[in-house]
Short mmCIF file of C-alpha atoms in Angstrom, two decimals:
data_model
loop_
_atom_site.label_atom_id
_atom_site.label_comp_id
_atom_site.label_asym_id
_atom_site.label_seq_id
_atom_site.Cartn_x
_atom_site.Cartn_y
_atom_site.Cartn_z
CA ARG A 1358 65.92 16.37 90.70
CA MET A 1359 68.59 18.12 88.60
CA ALA A 1360 69.06 14.96 86.55
CA ALA A 1361 65.32 14.74 85.90
CA ALA A 1362 65.24 18.39 84.82
CA ALA A 1363 68.20 17.84 82.53
CA ALA A 1364 66.52 14.80 81.01
CA ALA A 1365 63.29 16.72 80.43
CA SER A 1366 65.24 19.57 78.84
CA SER A 1367 67.08 17.13 76.60
CA GLY A 1368 63.80 15.51 75.57
CA ALA A 1369 62.25 18.87 74.73
CA ALA A 1370 65.30 19.85 72.71
CA SER A 1371 65.29 16.59 70.75
CA GLU A 1372 61.58 16.85 69.84
CA PRO A 1373 62.09 19.39 67.01
CA LYS A 1374 64.94 17.29 65.60
CA ALA A 1375 62.78 14.19 65.61
CA ARG A 1376 59.97 16.12 63.96
CA GLU A 1377 62.39 17.50 61.36
CA ALA A 1378 63.43 13.96 60.47
CA LEU A 1379 59.80 12.90 60.07
CA LEU A 1380 58.64 15.95 58.11
CA GLY A 1381 61.72 16.40 55.92
CA GLU A 1382 61.33 19.21 53.37
CA GLN A 1383 57.58 19.55 53.79
CA HIS A 1384 58.00 23.20 54.81
CA LEU A 1385 59.36 23.98 51.34
CA SER A 1386 56.22 22.47 49.83
CA ALA A 1387 54.04 24.56 52.15
CA ARG A 1388 55.94 27.73 51.24
CA ALA A 1389 55.37 27.01 47.56
CA ALA A 1390 51.68 26.17 47.94
CA LEU A 1391 51.16 29.21 50.16
CA GLY A 1392 53.36 31.53 48.14
CA GLY A 1393 51.89 32.65 44.87
CA THR A 1394 50.67 31.28 41.56
CA GLU A 1395 50.93 32.54 38.02
CA GLU A 1396 48.20 32.72 35.43
CA ARG A 1397 48.11 30.01 32.78
CA THR A 1398 45.49 31.04 30.26
CA GLN A 1399 46.65 28.45 27.71
CA ALA A 1400 46.06 24.83 28.69
CA THR A 1401 49.21 23.03 29.84
CA ARG A 1402 49.42 19.27 29.32
CA LEU A 1403 50.38 17.60 32.58
CA GLU A 1404 52.87 14.72 32.67
CA VAL A 1405 50.90 11.61 33.62
CA SER A 1406 52.41 8.61 35.36
CA GLY A 1407 50.28 5.57 36.08
CA GLU A 1408 46.93 5.36 34.33
CA ILE A 1409 44.02 7.78 34.71
CA PRO A 1410 40.79 5.73 34.50
CA GLY A 1411 39.17 5.97 31.08
CA TRP A 1412 35.80 6.84 32.63
CA LEU A 1413 37.25 9.97 34.30
CA ARG A 1414 36.15 12.46 31.65
CA GLY A 1415 35.26 15.92 32.81
CA THR A 1416 36.43 19.10 34.48
CA TYR A 1417 37.73 19.84 37.95
CA LEU A 1418 37.37 23.45 39.10
CA ARG A 1419 38.85 24.80 42.32
CA ASN A 1420 39.12 28.25 43.88
CA GLY A 1421 41.61 29.53 46.42
CA PRO A 1422 44.23 32.17 47.21
CA GLY A 1423 46.71 32.72 44.40
CA ALA A 1424 48.62 35.78 45.67
CA TYR A 1425 49.57 36.91 49.17
CA ARG A 1426 51.44 40.07 48.23
CA THR A 1427 50.42 43.33 46.59
CA ALA A 1428 52.44 44.97 43.83
CA SER A 1429 53.67 47.54 46.36
CA GLY A 1430 55.08 44.76 48.57
CA GLN A 1431 52.52 44.52 51.37
CA GLU A 1432 52.50 40.95 52.68
CA MET A 1433 49.41 39.22 53.96
CA THR A 1434 49.41 37.37 57.26
CA HIS A 1435 46.84 34.58 57.08
CA MET A 1436 46.02 31.63 54.82
CA PHE A 1437 42.55 33.09 54.23
CA ASP A 1438 43.81 36.50 53.03
CA GLY A 1439 45.06 35.79 49.50
CA TYR A 1440 43.47 36.90 46.24
CA GLY A 1441 41.31 34.31 44.49
CA ALA A 1442 42.55 32.26 41.56
CA VAL A 1443 40.57 29.50 39.83
CA LEU A 1444 42.24 26.26 38.71
CA ARG A 1445 40.78 24.15 35.91
CA VAL A 1446 41.98 20.60 35.19
CA ARG A 1447 40.41 18.83 32.22
CA PHE A 1448 40.53 15.01 32.22
CA GLU A 1449 39.98 13.22 28.93
CA ASP A 1450 41.30 10.04 27.29
CA GLY A 1451 43.80 9.43 30.09
CA GLU A 1452 45.29 12.92 29.81
CA ALA A 1453 45.07 16.01 32.01
CA HIS A 1454 45.36 19.66 30.94
CA ALA A 1455 45.41 22.61 33.36
CA THR A 1456 44.73 26.34 33.24
CA GLN A 1457 44.47 28.87 36.04
CA ARG A 1458 43.40 32.47 36.22
CA PHE A 1459 42.82 35.10 38.88
CA VAL A 1460 39.29 36.23 39.60
CA ASP A 1461 39.09 39.78 38.27
CA THR A 1462 37.71 41.47 41.39
CA LYS A 1463 38.10 45.08 42.51
CA ALA A 1464 40.25 43.83 45.39
CA TYR A 1465 42.62 41.94 43.08
CA ARG A 1466 42.87 44.76 40.53
CA ALA A 1467 43.85 47.21 43.27
CA ALA A 1468 46.49 44.82 44.67
CA ARG A 1469 47.89 44.22 41.19
CA GLU A 1470 48.17 47.98 40.70
CA GLY A 1471 50.03 48.34 43.98
CA ARG A 1472 47.66 48.90 46.88
CA MET A 1473 45.38 46.93 49.14
CA ARG A 1474 41.89 48.38 48.78
CA PHE A 1475 39.94 46.36 51.37
CA ARG A 1476 40.66 44.62 54.61
CA GLU A 1477 40.95 40.91 53.90
CA PHE A 1478 40.30 38.14 56.44
CA ASN A 1479 43.14 39.05 58.80
CA THR A 1480 45.17 41.71 57.02
CA GLU A 1481 44.24 45.37 56.81
CA PRO A 1482 45.52 47.94 54.31
CA GLU A 1483 48.59 49.96 55.20
CA HIS A 1484 48.07 53.72 55.38
CA ALA A 1485 50.60 56.53 55.25
CA THR A 1486 48.37 58.88 57.25
CA SER A 1487 45.71 58.73 59.95
CA LEU A 1488 43.28 60.25 57.48
CA GLY A 1489 43.72 57.25 55.23
CA LYS A 1490 42.94 54.93 58.13
CA ALA A 1491 39.88 56.99 59.07
CA ALA A 1492 38.60 56.78 55.51
CA GLU A 1493 39.05 53.00 55.51
CA VAL A 1494 37.12 52.67 58.79
CA ALA A 1495 34.27 54.80 57.45
CA GLN A 1496 34.17 52.76 54.24
CA THR A 1497 34.10 49.48 56.19
CA VAL A 1498 31.34 50.68 58.51
CA LEU A 1499 29.18 51.68 55.55
CA GLY A 1500 29.94 48.42 53.79
CA ALA A 1501 28.89 46.41 56.84
CA MET A 1502 25.59 48.32 56.72
CA GLY A 1503 25.13 47.46 53.05
CA VAL A 1504 26.01 50.95 51.84
CA GLY A 1505 28.83 51.39 49.34
CA GLU A 1506 31.73 48.98 48.88
CA GLY A 1507 33.42 48.77 52.25
CA LEU A 1508 33.79 44.99 52.44
CA THR A 1509 36.11 43.00 50.22
CA ASP A 1510 34.84 41.42 47.02
CA ASN A 1511 37.81 39.00 46.92
CA ALA A 1512 36.06 35.84 45.71
CA SER A 1513 38.70 33.38 46.91
CA VAL A 1514 37.02 30.53 48.81
CA ASN A 1515 34.82 28.33 46.63
CA ILE A 1516 33.42 27.84 43.14
CA VAL A 1517 30.10 26.16 42.32
CA PRO A 1518 28.04 25.54 39.16
CA PHE A 1519 25.80 28.46 38.17
CA GLY A 1520 24.09 27.67 34.89
CA GLU A 1521 25.34 26.40 31.56
CA GLY A 1522 29.03 27.18 31.02
CA THR A 1523 29.18 29.36 34.13
CA ALA A 1524 30.40 28.91 37.69
CA LEU A 1525 30.11 31.18 40.71
CA ALA A 1526 33.31 32.12 42.59
CA MET A 1527 32.48 33.12 46.16
CA THR A 1528 33.80 34.42 49.45
CA GLU A 1529 32.07 35.34 52.74
CA THR A 1530 30.72 38.73 51.72
CA THR A 1531 27.74 39.27 49.45
CA THR A 1532 29.83 41.53 47.19
CA GLY A 1533 32.37 38.74 46.74
CA ALA A 1534 30.45 36.68 44.19
CA TYR A 1535 31.69 36.60 40.58
CA LEU A 1536 30.58 34.70 37.48
CA ILE A 1537 33.32 32.64 35.80
CA ASP A 1538 33.37 31.13 32.30
CA THR A 1539 34.05 27.43 32.93
CA GLU A 1540 35.98 27.00 29.65
CA THR A 1541 38.23 30.07 29.60
CA LEU A 1542 38.12 31.01 33.32
CA GLU A 1543 37.41 34.56 32.22
CA THR A 1544 35.59 36.64 34.82
CA LYS A 1545 32.19 37.53 33.36
CA GLY A 1546 31.23 40.00 36.05
CA GLN A 1547 30.04 40.50 39.59
CA LEU A 1548 26.81 38.81 40.68
CA HIS A 1549 24.09 41.22 41.77
CA TYR A 1550 20.81 40.57 43.50
CA ALA A 1551 17.31 41.67 42.53
CA GLY A 1552 15.42 43.78 45.03
CA ASP A 1553 14.37 41.00 47.40
CA ALA A 1554 14.60 42.92 50.70
CA ILE A 1555 16.87 40.25 52.21
CA PRO A 1556 19.39 42.22 54.30
CA GLY A 1557 22.94 41.17 54.99
CA SER A 1558 26.54 41.62 53.94
CA LEU A 1559 28.12 38.54 55.59
CA THR A 1560 27.54 35.12 54.06
CA THR A 1561 29.15 31.75 53.47
CA ALA A 1562 30.97 30.49 50.39
CA HIS A 1563 29.52 27.02 51.01
CA PRO A 1564 26.02 27.01 49.53
CA CYS A 1565 24.27 23.65 49.50
CA VAL A 1566 23.57 22.68 45.89
CA GLU A 1567 20.14 21.10 45.66
CA ARG A 1568 19.19 18.35 43.21
CA ASP A 1569 17.65 20.78 40.72
CA GLY A 1570 20.76 22.99 40.81
CA ALA A 1571 19.32 25.65 43.11
CA LEU A 1572 21.66 27.09 45.73
CA LEU A 1573 20.60 27.13 49.37
CA ASN A 1574 22.58 29.70 51.36
CA PHE A 1575 22.35 32.23 54.16
CA VAL A 1576 23.26 35.85 54.78
CA THR A 1577 23.79 37.72 58.06
CA GLU A 1578 23.18 41.38 58.83
CA VAL A 1579 24.96 42.69 61.92
CA GLY A 1580 22.33 43.66 64.49
CA LEU A 1581 19.44 41.95 62.69
CA GLY A 1582 20.12 38.24 62.33
CA THR A 1583 20.45 35.60 59.62
CA SER A 1584 18.27 34.79 56.60
CA LEU A 1585 18.30 31.41 54.88
CA TYR A 1586 17.44 31.70 51.19
CA ARG A 1587 17.21 29.77 47.94
CA MET A 1588 18.59 31.09 44.65
CA ARG A 1589 18.12 29.69 41.14
CA PRO A 1590 21.30 29.86 39.03
CA GLY A 1591 21.62 31.49 35.66
CA ALA A 1592 20.17 34.98 36.04
CA ASN A 1593 22.08 38.15 36.90
CA PRO A 1594 20.70 39.97 38.85
CA ALA A 1595 19.81 36.83 40.79
CA ARG A 1596 16.55 36.52 42.64
CA ARG A 1597 16.65 35.10 46.17
CA GLU A 1598 13.67 33.52 47.91
CA ARG A 1599 13.69 33.73 51.68
CA VAL A 1600 13.24 30.34 53.37
CA ALA A 1601 13.64 31.26 57.05
CA SER A 1602 14.78 33.97 59.45
CA LEU A 1603 17.05 33.08 62.39
CA SER A 1604 17.63 34.98 65.62
CA LEU A 1605 21.22 34.92 66.86
CA ALA A 1606 22.58 34.83 70.40
CA GLU A 1607 24.56 38.06 69.89
CA PRO A 1608 23.22 39.99 66.89
CA LEU A 1609 25.83 42.76 67.24
CA SER A 1610 28.64 40.17 67.39
CA PRO A 1611 27.34 37.39 65.15
CA SER A 1612 28.81 33.92 65.14
CA TRP A 1613 31.24 33.05 62.38
CA MET A 1614 29.50 30.26 60.47
CA HIS A 1615 31.86 29.21 57.68
CA ASP A 1616 29.72 26.33 56.42
CA PHE A 1617 26.36 24.65 56.99
CA SER A 1618 24.59 21.47 55.91
CA ALA A 1619 21.29 20.41 54.41
CA THR A 1620 19.21 17.45 53.32
CA GLU A 1621 16.18 17.69 51.07
CA ARG A 1622 13.98 18.35 54.11
CA HIS A 1623 16.09 20.30 56.61
CA ALA A 1624 19.01 22.70 56.93
CA LEU A 1625 21.30 22.86 59.96
CA LEU A 1626 23.22 26.03 60.88
CA CYS A 1627 25.68 25.70 63.76
CA GLU A 1628 26.07 28.91 65.77
CA PHE A 1629 29.42 28.21 67.40
CA PRO A 1630 30.59 30.41 70.31
CA ILE A 1631 33.11 32.21 68.09
CA ARG A 1632 31.96 35.77 67.46
CA PHE A 1633 33.03 38.55 65.15
CA ASP A 1634 34.63 41.31 67.20
CA MET A 1635 33.26 44.21 65.21
CA THR A 1636 35.67 46.68 66.83
CA LYS A 1637 38.62 44.69 65.53
CA MET A 1638 36.94 44.22 62.17
CA LEU A 1639 36.68 47.99 61.85
CA LEU A 1640 39.81 49.29 63.60
CA GLY A 1641 42.23 46.38 63.18
CA ASN A 1642 43.31 43.48 65.36
CA GLY A 1643 45.82 45.39 67.45
CA ASP A 1644 47.72 42.79 69.48
CA ALA A 1645 45.05 40.12 68.91
CA PRO A 1646 45.89 37.35 66.41
CA THR A 1647 42.41 37.32 64.83
CA PRO A 1648 39.29 39.53 64.73
CA PHE A 1649 37.20 37.11 66.82
CA LEU A 1650 35.94 36.63 70.35
CA TRP A 1651 35.75 33.18 71.94
CA ARG A 1652 32.66 32.73 74.13
CA GLY A 1653 33.12 29.01 74.69
CA ASN A 1654 33.96 29.42 78.37
CA ASP A 1655 30.43 30.70 79.00
CA ALA A 1656 28.29 29.61 76.05
CA GLY A 1657 27.64 26.41 74.13
CA THR A 1658 26.81 25.86 70.47
CA ARG A 1659 23.31 26.66 69.21
CA LEU A 1660 22.01 24.47 66.41
CA HIS A 1661 19.35 26.01 64.14
CA LEU A 1662 17.30 23.23 62.54
CA VAL A 1663 15.21 24.65 59.69
CA ASP A 1664 12.28 22.87 58.05
CA LEU A 1665 12.74 23.70 54.36
CA ALA A 1666 9.05 23.15 53.61
CA ASP A 1667 7.63 25.85 55.86
CA GLY A 1668 10.66 27.74 57.24
CA SER A 1669 9.94 26.83 60.86
CA THR A 1670 13.03 26.72 63.05
CA ARG A 1671 13.96 24.96 66.27
CA VAL A 1672 17.11 25.70 68.28
CA HIS A 1673 18.97 22.80 69.88
CA GLU A 1674 22.18 22.77 71.88
CA MET A 1675 25.51 21.01 72.03
CA PRO A 1676 28.76 21.69 73.90
CA PRO A 1677 31.07 24.52 72.80
CA GLY A 1678 33.38 23.83 69.90
CA PHE A 1679 34.22 25.00 66.40
CA ALA A 1680 34.17 23.47 62.93
CA PHE A 1681 35.01 24.91 59.56
CA HIS A 1682 33.37 22.19 57.48
CA PHE A 1683 30.59 19.60 57.37
CA ALA A 1684 29.83 16.64 55.11
CA GLY A 1685 27.41 13.76 54.63
CA ALA A 1686 24.19 15.25 56.02
CA HIS A 1687 21.43 12.64 56.11
CA GLU A 1688 18.25 11.76 57.98
CA ASP A 1689 16.61 8.74 59.52
CA ALA A 1690 13.23 8.50 61.20
CA THR A 1691 14.29 10.39 64.32
CA HIS A 1692 17.40 12.52 63.64
CA MET A 1693 19.31 14.62 61.15
CA HIS A 1694 22.96 13.59 61.19
CA VAL A 1695 26.00 15.38 59.83
CA TYR A 1696 29.76 14.85 60.03
CA ALA A 1697 31.86 17.77 61.25
CA ALA A 1698 35.62 18.27 61.57
CA LEU A 1699 35.16 19.43 65.15
CA CYS A 1700 37.70 21.28 67.28
CA GLU A 1701 37.44 21.88 71.04
CA ASP A 1702 37.91 25.62 70.50
CA ALA A 1703 38.91 28.09 67.80
CA GLN A 1704 42.70 27.90 68.14
CA ILE A 1705 42.90 26.43 64.66
CA VAL A 1706 42.07 29.88 63.23
CA GLU A 1707 45.30 31.24 64.74
CA ALA A 1708 47.17 28.11 63.61
CA LEU A 1709 46.51 29.02 59.96
CA ALA A 1710 48.55 32.21 60.16
CA LEU A 1711 51.05 32.11 57.29
CA ASP A 1712 54.15 32.32 59.48
CA ARG A 1713 52.99 29.16 61.28
CA CYS A 1714 51.97 27.31 58.12
CA ARG A 1715 55.28 28.06 56.40
CA ALA A 1716 57.52 27.35 59.40
CA ALA A 1717 60.08 24.55 59.32
CA PRO A 1718 60.47 22.06 62.19
CA GLY A 1719 62.77 23.60 64.77
CA GLU A 1720 61.66 27.15 64.02
CA GLY A 1721 59.85 28.97 66.80
CA MET A 1722 56.57 29.30 64.91
CA HIS A 1723 56.35 25.59 64.06
CA ARG A 1724 53.70 23.86 66.16
CA PRO A 1725 51.49 20.83 65.50
CA ILE A 1726 48.15 21.84 64.04
CA PRO A 1727 45.31 21.61 66.62
CA ILE A 1728 43.29 18.41 66.50
CA ALA A 1729 40.03 18.39 64.55
CA THR A 1730 38.09 15.17 65.14
CA LEU A 1731 35.61 13.80 62.65
CA THR A 1732 32.40 13.83 64.67
CA ARG A 1733 28.80 12.88 63.99
CA ILE A 1734 26.31 15.53 65.16
CA SER A 1735 22.81 14.08 65.57
CA VAL A 1736 19.91 16.52 66.00
CA PRO A 1737 16.44 15.27 66.98
CA LEU A 1738 13.74 15.84 64.38
CA LYS A 1739 10.91 15.44 66.85
CA GLY A 1740 10.18 17.08 70.17
CA GLY A 1741 10.51 20.65 71.31
CA ALA A 1742 13.31 23.15 70.97
CA GLY A 1743 16.19 23.05 73.43
CA ALA A 1744 16.78 19.32 73.29
CA LYS A 1745 20.44 18.38 73.32
CA ALA A 1746 22.09 17.09 70.19
CA THR A 1747 24.22 13.96 70.40
CA VAL A 1748 27.92 14.34 69.55
CA THR A 1749 29.79 11.13 68.64
CA PRO A 1750 33.45 10.91 67.55
CA VAL A 1751 33.78 8.64 64.50
CA SER A 1752 37.41 9.09 63.46
CA PRO A 1753 40.08 6.66 64.68
CA PRO A 1754 41.28 7.15 68.26
CA ALA A 1755 44.50 9.10 68.76
CA GLY A 1756 47.56 7.02 68.03
CA GLU A 1757 45.84 4.82 65.43
CA GLU A 1758 46.11 5.18 61.66
CA GLY A 1759 44.04 8.18 60.61
CA GLY A 1760 43.58 9.44 64.17
CA GLY A 1761 44.15 13.10 65.03
CA PHE A 1762 43.65 16.07 62.73
CA VAL A 1763 41.20 15.70 59.82
CA GLU A 1764 39.76 18.49 57.68
CA PHE A 1765 38.12 19.21 54.31
CA PRO A 1766 35.69 16.28 54.83
CA CYS A 1767 33.93 14.94 51.74
CA VAL A 1768 31.71 11.98 50.85
CA ASN A 1769 30.24 10.29 47.81
CA GLU A 1770 27.48 12.82 47.12
CA LYS A 1771 25.76 10.55 44.61
CA TRP A 1772 25.49 7.85 47.26
CA ARG A 1773 24.18 10.39 49.80
CA ALA A 1774 21.30 11.18 47.45
CA GLY A 1775 20.39 14.48 49.03
CA GLY A 1776 20.41 13.03 52.54
CA ALA A 1777 18.30 9.94 51.91
CA ASN A 1778 21.28 7.66 52.58
CA ALA A 1779 23.94 7.61 55.27
CA CYS A 1780 27.55 7.63 54.10
CA ARG A 1781 29.86 5.21 55.86
CA TYR A 1782 33.08 6.61 54.41
CA VAL A 1783 34.40 10.14 54.85
CA TYR A 1784 37.55 11.42 53.17
CA GLY A 1785 39.73 14.38 54.13
CA ILE A 1786 43.19 15.75 54.69
CA HIS A 1787 45.09 14.44 57.70
CA ALA A 1788 48.12 15.60 59.72
CA MET A 1789 50.84 13.16 60.79
CA ASP A 1790 54.06 13.32 62.77
CA GLY A 1791 53.40 16.64 64.48
CA SER A 1792 52.83 18.48 61.21
CA ASN A 1793 51.68 22.10 61.22
CA LEU A 1794 49.52 21.39 58.12
CA GLY A 1795 47.65 18.47 56.67
CA ASN A 1796 50.29 16.27 55.03
CA ALA A 1797 48.27 13.18 54.08
CA LEU A 1798 44.88 12.09 52.79
CA VAL A 1799 42.65 9.79 54.81
CA LYS A 1800 39.62 7.55 54.33
CA ILE A 1801 37.66 7.10 57.55
CA ASP A 1802 35.28 4.20 58.12
CA THR A 1803 32.77 5.77 60.50
CA GLU A 1804 31.31 2.40 61.52
CA THR A 1805 34.57 0.77 62.62
CA ARG A 1806 36.45 4.01 63.47
CA THR A 1807 39.40 2.94 61.36
CA GLY A 1808 41.36 4.80 58.73
CA LYS A 1809 43.40 4.28 55.59
CA VAL A 1810 46.07 6.88 54.86
CA TRP A 1811 47.84 7.97 51.68
CA ARG A 1812 50.96 10.06 52.10
CA ARG A 1813 53.75 11.16 49.80
CA ARG A 1814 56.71 12.26 51.89
CA ASP A 1815 57.56 15.99 51.77
CA PHE A 1816 54.33 16.81 49.88
CA VAL A 1817 51.38 18.91 51.06
CA PRO A 1818 47.91 17.96 49.72
CA GLY A 1819 44.85 20.15 49.48
CA GLU A 1820 41.14 19.36 49.63
CA PRO A 1821 40.19 15.94 48.21
CA THR A 1822 37.23 15.46 45.88
CA PHE A 1823 35.39 12.15 45.54
CA VAL A 1824 34.34 11.19 42.01
CA PRO A 1825 32.08 8.10 41.78
CA ARG A 1826 32.63 5.61 38.97
CA PRO A 1827 29.63 5.63 36.61
CA GLY A 1828 27.44 2.63 37.30
CA ALA A 1829 29.09 1.85 40.63
CA ASP A 1830 27.07 -0.04 43.25
CA ALA A 1831 29.51 0.38 46.15
CA GLU A 1832 29.86 3.59 48.14
CA ASP A 1833 33.65 3.75 47.81
CA ASP A 1834 33.82 2.73 44.15
CA GLY A 1835 35.45 5.75 42.54
CA VAL A 1836 38.53 7.93 42.76
CA LEU A 1837 39.78 10.66 45.01
CA LEU A 1838 41.31 13.73 43.33
CA ALA A 1839 43.65 16.13 45.12
CA CYS A 1840 46.22 18.76 44.22
CA THR A 1841 49.54 18.36 46.04
CA HIS A 1842 52.76 20.38 46.11
CA GLY A 1843 56.35 19.26 46.51
CA PRO A 1844 59.59 20.89 47.69
CA ASP A 1845 60.48 22.01 44.16
CA GLY A 1846 57.42 24.26 44.17
CA ASN A 1847 55.54 22.43 41.45
CA ALA A 1848 52.10 20.90 41.73
CA SER A 1849 51.16 17.28 41.28
CA PHE A 1850 47.56 16.18 40.82
CA VAL A 1851 46.97 12.73 42.31
CA VAL A 1852 44.26 10.18 41.50
CA LEU A 1853 43.66 7.62 44.25
CA ASP A 1854 41.54 4.48 44.29
CA ALA A 1855 38.90 5.57 46.83
CA ALA A 1856 38.44 2.01 48.12
CA THR A 1857 42.10 1.19 48.80
CA MET A 1858 43.61 4.71 48.99
CA GLU A 1859 46.34 3.55 46.63
CA GLU A 1860 47.66 5.93 44.00
CA VAL A 1861 46.60 4.92 40.49
CA ALA A 1862 47.86 7.97 38.61
CA ARG A 1863 49.66 11.26 39.02
CA ALA A 1864 49.63 14.30 36.76
CA ASP A 1865 52.68 16.51 37.33
CA ALA A 1866 52.59 20.22 36.48
CA PRO A 1867 55.63 22.41 35.74
CA PHE A 1868 54.20 25.20 37.88
CA THR A 1869 52.54 25.99 41.21
CA MET A 1870 48.79 25.63 41.49
CA GLY A 1871 48.46 27.09 44.97
CA TYR A 1872 47.14 25.42 48.12
CA GLY A 1873 43.57 26.16 47.12
CA PHE A 1874 40.40 25.73 49.11
CA HIS A 1875 37.24 24.37 47.51
CA GLY A 1876 35.76 23.18 44.25
CA GLY A 1877 34.43 20.08 42.56
CA PHE A 1878 34.32 17.81 39.52
CA SER A 1879 31.73 17.76 36.73
CA PHE A 1880 31.47 14.91 34.24
CA ALA A 1881 31.58 15.79 30.56
CA ALA A 1882 28.16 15.85 28.91
#
């Protein structure tokens, strides 16, 4: 018995060493990507190796945290806390040029001047006195009610087209929407809304962009529920048209819905059993790692299927779980289908704390990132409310190439054609060898449940973007773009053949571009 215990202890002790050998200096890359970026207002020519396809002519825009520290030295605690910075990479004639610039929000200006003005995702401002804390709580309460500016306007999550020469940088509050000049990255101003009587201060930074350029999105008001709306880009103030109203399971503790999906006929909002704990949102987390409640032990997931033609809504059910992101929504004669990077619970939110993401193998905070399985959610289009949705894993089984953690799913949107066609291939980031972050890119064949993986040792990649080759007649005919970081702290933009997942070109930058979150590519006119 003692020998068995000693052997088990020896095995446990050797596990971090084995992981360290497999992961190498990846933690240095993570610390660089999740450290801070600097503004580059003048375009920097990137050093290209390999050959960028001649047809790749256009602009990649991406938003994400660029600073995790205020001028006074307050450090943030979570990946989602940092102040937004937009990256622009221009591809033309086989060359790549990059600029980046912070979004000029009230939150960022205050941090640059030395203080944290608003609570961010998981970090609250430091106060010298109890009166300062009381004032912050009062401001937040009023902001949650739509009065004043109590919620952050830190537009740090996504950026989407919003009219000619303009993009919209967004976060998960209605105040956190800013217009960005797509050439200079200059912040044009905060987006306001015309008097449309649509209540709500909590939203998503993942609007569905419809074929005519309109944005489909939703907003939640604590205590009242959720409104799905459509907004035409270009005007400021913007006018929103209500599409549907949704009743939530717990209106006073609404579900955190980070993303949603839509076809041309239907929208699907997944009300996972993760709830905002409004006490923690107002007063601070205390000893809790995040400001959320997990109801998955007692409640399942409610699926709100909205008919976009008349706004009628049916609620379906599936087992408890949590997903940040969806991709590839499409319909057939009987179901709406969507791919989700689905977790069993919400532990992944805690796993994205900065001390865990930056930890080296062997350090106490280093743990493998929780598994997120690429899953097809199929919701019946016919029949009454309450029918169960079908949940089908489509990523490779554990232990096979591409099996395990997958996130930031994306598809060939041109092929999807607004949901008229099913996408066989889904791309994303992938974690290998017990990594605490995604450290590879993966192509998943959802029909055969097989994967193809690209990995550059010691490097950390961010969200991939699929760009179809003009005139292509195959779903995977195109390239995959992704920003990666290495141990030296510098960024490297990779271009992969989306069919083979082989690297065809790399554009190295002499600076850090930040881990980043979301964005997209637009072809040159």
